[in-house]
Short mmCIF file of C-alpha atoms in Angstrom, two decimals:
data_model
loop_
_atom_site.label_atom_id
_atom_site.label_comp_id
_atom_site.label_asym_id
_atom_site.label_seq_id
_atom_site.Cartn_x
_atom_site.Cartn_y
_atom_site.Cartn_z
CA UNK M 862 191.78 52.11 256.39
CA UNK M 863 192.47 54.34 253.29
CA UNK M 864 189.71 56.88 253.19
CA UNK M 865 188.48 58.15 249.74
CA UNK M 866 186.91 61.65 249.65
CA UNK M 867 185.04 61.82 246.17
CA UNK M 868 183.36 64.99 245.15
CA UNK M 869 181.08 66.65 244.22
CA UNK M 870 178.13 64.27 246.19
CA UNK M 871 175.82 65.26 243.31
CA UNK M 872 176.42 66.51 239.24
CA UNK M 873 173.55 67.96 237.61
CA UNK M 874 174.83 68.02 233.71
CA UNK M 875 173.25 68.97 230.71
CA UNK M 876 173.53 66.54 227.24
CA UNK M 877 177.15 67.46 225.94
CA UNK M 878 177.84 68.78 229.19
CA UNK M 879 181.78 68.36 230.55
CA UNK M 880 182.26 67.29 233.48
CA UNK M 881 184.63 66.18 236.14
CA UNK M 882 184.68 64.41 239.39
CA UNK M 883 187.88 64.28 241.92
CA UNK M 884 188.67 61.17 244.41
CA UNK M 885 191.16 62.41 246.85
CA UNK M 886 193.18 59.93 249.28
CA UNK M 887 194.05 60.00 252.73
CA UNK M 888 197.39 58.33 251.43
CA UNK M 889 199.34 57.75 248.39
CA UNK M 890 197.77 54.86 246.29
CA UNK M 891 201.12 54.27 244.83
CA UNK M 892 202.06 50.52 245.47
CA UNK M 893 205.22 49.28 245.94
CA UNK M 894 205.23 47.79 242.36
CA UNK M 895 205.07 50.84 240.73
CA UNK M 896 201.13 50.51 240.02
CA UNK M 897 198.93 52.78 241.35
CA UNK M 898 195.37 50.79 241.78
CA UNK M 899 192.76 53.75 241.37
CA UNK M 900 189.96 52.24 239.27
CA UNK M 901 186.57 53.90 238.77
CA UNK M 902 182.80 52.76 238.50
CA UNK M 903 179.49 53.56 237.16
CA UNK M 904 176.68 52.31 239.26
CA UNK M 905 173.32 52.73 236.27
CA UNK M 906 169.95 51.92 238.14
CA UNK M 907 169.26 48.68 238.74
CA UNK M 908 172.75 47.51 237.12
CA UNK M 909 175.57 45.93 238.98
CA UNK M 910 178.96 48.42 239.01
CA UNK M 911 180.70 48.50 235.55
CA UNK M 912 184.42 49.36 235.70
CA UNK M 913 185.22 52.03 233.31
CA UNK M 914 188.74 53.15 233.85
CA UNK M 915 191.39 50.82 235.98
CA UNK M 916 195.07 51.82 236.93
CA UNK M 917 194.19 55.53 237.05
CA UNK M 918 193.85 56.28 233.35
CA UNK M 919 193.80 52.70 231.50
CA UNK M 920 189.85 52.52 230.05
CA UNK M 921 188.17 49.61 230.18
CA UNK M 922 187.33 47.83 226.94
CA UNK M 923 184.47 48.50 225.62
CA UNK M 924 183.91 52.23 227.71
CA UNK M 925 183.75 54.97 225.14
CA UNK M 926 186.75 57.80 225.03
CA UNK M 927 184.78 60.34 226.07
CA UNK M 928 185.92 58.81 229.81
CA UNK M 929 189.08 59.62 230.94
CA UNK M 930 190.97 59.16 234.38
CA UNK M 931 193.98 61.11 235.42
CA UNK M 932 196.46 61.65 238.58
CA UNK M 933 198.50 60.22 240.96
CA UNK M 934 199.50 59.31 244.46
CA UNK M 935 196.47 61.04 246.59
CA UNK M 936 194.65 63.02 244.11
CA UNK M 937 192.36 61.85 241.26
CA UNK M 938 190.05 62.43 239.04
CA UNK M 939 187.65 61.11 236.22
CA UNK M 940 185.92 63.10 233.23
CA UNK M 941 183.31 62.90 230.93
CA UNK M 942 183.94 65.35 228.03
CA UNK M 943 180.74 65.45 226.32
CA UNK M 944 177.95 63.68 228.99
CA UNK M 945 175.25 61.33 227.09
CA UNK M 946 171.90 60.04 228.55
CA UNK M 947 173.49 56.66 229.40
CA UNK M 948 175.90 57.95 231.37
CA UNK M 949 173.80 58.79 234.27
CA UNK M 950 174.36 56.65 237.38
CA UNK M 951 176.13 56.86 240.59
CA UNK M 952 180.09 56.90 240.15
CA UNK M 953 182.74 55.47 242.83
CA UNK M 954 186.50 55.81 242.85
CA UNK M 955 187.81 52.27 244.70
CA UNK M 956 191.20 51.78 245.78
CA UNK M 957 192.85 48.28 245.62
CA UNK M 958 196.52 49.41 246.56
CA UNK M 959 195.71 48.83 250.17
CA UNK M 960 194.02 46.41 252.26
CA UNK M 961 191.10 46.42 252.92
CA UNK M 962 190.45 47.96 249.41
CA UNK M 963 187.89 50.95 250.10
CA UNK M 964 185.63 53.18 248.40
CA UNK M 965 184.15 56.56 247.79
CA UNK M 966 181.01 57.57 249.03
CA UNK M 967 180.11 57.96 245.21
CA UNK M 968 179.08 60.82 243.12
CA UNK M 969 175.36 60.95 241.37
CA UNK M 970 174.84 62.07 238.09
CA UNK M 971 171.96 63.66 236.92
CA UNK M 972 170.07 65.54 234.25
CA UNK M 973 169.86 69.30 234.32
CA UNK G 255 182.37 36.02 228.38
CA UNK G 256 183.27 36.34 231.70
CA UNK G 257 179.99 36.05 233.77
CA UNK G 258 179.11 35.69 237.53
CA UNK G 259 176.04 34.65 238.84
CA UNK G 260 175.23 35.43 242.75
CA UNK G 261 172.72 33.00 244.21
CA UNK G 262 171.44 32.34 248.24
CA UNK G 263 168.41 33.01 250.18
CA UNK G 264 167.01 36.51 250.19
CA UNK G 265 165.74 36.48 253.90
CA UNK G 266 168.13 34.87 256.67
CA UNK G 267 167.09 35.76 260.25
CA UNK G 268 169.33 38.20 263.18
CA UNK G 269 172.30 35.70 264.46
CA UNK G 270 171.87 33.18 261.77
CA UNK G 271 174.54 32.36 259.08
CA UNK G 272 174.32 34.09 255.78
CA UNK G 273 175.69 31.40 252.97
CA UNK G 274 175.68 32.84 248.97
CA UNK G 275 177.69 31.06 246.06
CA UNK G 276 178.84 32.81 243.42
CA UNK G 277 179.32 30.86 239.72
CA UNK G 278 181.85 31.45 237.40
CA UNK G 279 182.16 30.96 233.93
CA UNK G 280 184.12 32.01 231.09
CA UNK G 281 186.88 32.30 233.59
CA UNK G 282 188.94 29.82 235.75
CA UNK G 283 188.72 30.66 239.17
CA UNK G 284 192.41 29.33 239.83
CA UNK G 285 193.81 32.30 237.51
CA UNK G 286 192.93 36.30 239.51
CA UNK G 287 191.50 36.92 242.71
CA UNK G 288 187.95 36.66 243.20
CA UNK G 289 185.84 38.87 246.05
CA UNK G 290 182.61 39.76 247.57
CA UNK G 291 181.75 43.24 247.60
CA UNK G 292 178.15 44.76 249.63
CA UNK G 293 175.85 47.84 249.03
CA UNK G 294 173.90 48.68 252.04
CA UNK G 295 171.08 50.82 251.00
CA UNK G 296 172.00 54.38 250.11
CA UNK G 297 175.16 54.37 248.12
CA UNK G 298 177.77 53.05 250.35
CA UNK G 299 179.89 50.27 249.27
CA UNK G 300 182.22 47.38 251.57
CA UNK G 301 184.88 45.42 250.27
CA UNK G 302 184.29 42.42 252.34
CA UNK G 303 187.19 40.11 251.16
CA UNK G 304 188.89 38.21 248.53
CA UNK G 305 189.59 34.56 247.57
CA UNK G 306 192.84 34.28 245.78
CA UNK G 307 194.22 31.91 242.43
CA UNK G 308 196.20 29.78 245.16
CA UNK G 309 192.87 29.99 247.19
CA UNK G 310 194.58 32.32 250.19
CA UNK G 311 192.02 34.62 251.65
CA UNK G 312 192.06 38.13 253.22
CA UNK G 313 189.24 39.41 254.90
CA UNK G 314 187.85 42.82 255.86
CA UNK G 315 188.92 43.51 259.36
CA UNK G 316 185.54 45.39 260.27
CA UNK G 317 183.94 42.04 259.78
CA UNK G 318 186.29 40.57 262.08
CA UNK G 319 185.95 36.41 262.59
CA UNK G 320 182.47 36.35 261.23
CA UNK G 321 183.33 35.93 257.52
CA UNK G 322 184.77 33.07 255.46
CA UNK G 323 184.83 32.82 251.91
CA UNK G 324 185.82 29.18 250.41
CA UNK G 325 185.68 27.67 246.66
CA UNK G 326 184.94 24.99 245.20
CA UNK G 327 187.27 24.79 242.00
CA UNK G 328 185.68 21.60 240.68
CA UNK G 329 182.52 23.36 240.26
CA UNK G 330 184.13 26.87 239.42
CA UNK G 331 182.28 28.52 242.47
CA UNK G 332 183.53 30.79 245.13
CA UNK G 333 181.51 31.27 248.56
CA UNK G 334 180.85 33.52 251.13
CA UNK G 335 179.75 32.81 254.35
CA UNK G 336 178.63 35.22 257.11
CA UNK G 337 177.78 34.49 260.52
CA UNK G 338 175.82 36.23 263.34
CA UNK G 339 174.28 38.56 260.94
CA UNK G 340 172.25 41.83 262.48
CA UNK G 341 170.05 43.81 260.62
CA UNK G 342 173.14 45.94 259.70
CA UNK G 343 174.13 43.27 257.60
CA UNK G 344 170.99 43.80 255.42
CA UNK G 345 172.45 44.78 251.61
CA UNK G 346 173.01 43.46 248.17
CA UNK G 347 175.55 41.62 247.93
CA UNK G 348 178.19 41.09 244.76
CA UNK G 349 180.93 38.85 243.42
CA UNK G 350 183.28 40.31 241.38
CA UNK G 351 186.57 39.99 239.83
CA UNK G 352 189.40 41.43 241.19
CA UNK G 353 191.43 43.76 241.67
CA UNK G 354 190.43 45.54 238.76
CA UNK G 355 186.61 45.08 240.03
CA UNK G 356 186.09 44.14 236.08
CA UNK G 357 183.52 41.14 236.74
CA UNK G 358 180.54 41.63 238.49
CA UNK G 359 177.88 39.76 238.89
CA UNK G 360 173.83 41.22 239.27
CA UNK G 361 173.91 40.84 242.94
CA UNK G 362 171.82 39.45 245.46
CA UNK G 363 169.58 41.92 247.93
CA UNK G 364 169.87 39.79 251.71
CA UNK G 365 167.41 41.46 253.78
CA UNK G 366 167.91 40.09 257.93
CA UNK G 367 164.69 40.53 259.65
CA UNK G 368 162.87 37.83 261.91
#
């Protein structure tokens, strides 16, 4: 199975804060028709997952800019330039390249 | 809207069969592939398996020949079925869309206890 190493476990981030979290694979994520399945999730208490950016660096409808994915093959990684109250939560990379699909252990956000 | 609504019991006892449907609507479950995903308490997620548009399968292999997901297109409802359950198969368990994991629905917590 593909095995996703997301860090940092925990992010302790003030209001306005930037901040970033990496997703690195133990193998390329690149499928053989030419997408690259990296999507990302925020987990909010008591919420099911909410996809915020899919295909790497595509962003969701609706999930404000201040999101943004970037990378390729085995090495990833999502911001937040500017971190708000709502965005605190627990957030997963999950590859769907290979099966089974897999995903990171998750990263926790929290308030400074 | 796209919305998915898990439903099943919330108690199922060790090596019984744990049966949850998951309703669709807003979206045809003959178009995408549709899945059931599990958080065990903590933060770790499973991919258990998918249920295709043509309604081909593929399954986890860490869940080996216990699992089976089936649909019912008439009714717009995918299902997941999982037998000989432990207490390690205690979670809450999601449908979602796939493979963009865009759809989810609010999950169901299955606790296996006798």
């Amino acid at each position: 199975d593909v095995v996703l190493t997301q860090t940092p476990p925990t992010l302790s981030a003030t209001i306005g804060q930037s901040v970033s979290i990496s997703c690195r694979s133990s193998q390329s994520l690149l499928h053989s028709n030419g997408n690259t399945y990296l999507n990302w999730l925020l987990q909010r208490p008591g919420q099911p997952p909410q996809l915020l950016i899919y295909l790497v660096s595509r962003l969701e409808s609706g999930v404000p800019n201040r999101f943004s994915g970037s990378g390729s093959g085995t090495d990833f990684t999502l911001k937040i330039s500017g971190v708000e109250a709502e965005d605190l939560g627990v957030y997963y990379c999950v590859q769907s390249t290979h099966a089974p699909n897999t995903f990171g252990a998750g990263t926790k956000l929290e308030l400074k | 809207e796209v919305q998915l609504q898990e439903s099943g019991p919330g108690l199922v006892k060790p090596s019984q069969s744990l049966s949850l449907t998951c309703s669709v609507t807003g979206y045809s479950i003959t178009s995408n592939y549709w899945g059931w995903i599990r958080k065990f308490p903590g933060n770790k997620m499973e991919w258990m398996g998918y249920i295709s548009y043509s309604g081909s399968t593929s399954y986890n292999p860490s869940l080996k020949s216990r699992i089976s997901i089936t649909r019912d297109t008439s009714k717009n409802q995918f299902f997941l079925q999982l037998n000989s359950v432990t207490t390690e198969d205690t979670a809450t368990y999601y449908c979602a869309g796939l493979p963009y994991f865009d759809y989810w629905g609010q999950g169901v917590m299955v606790t296996v206890s006798s």
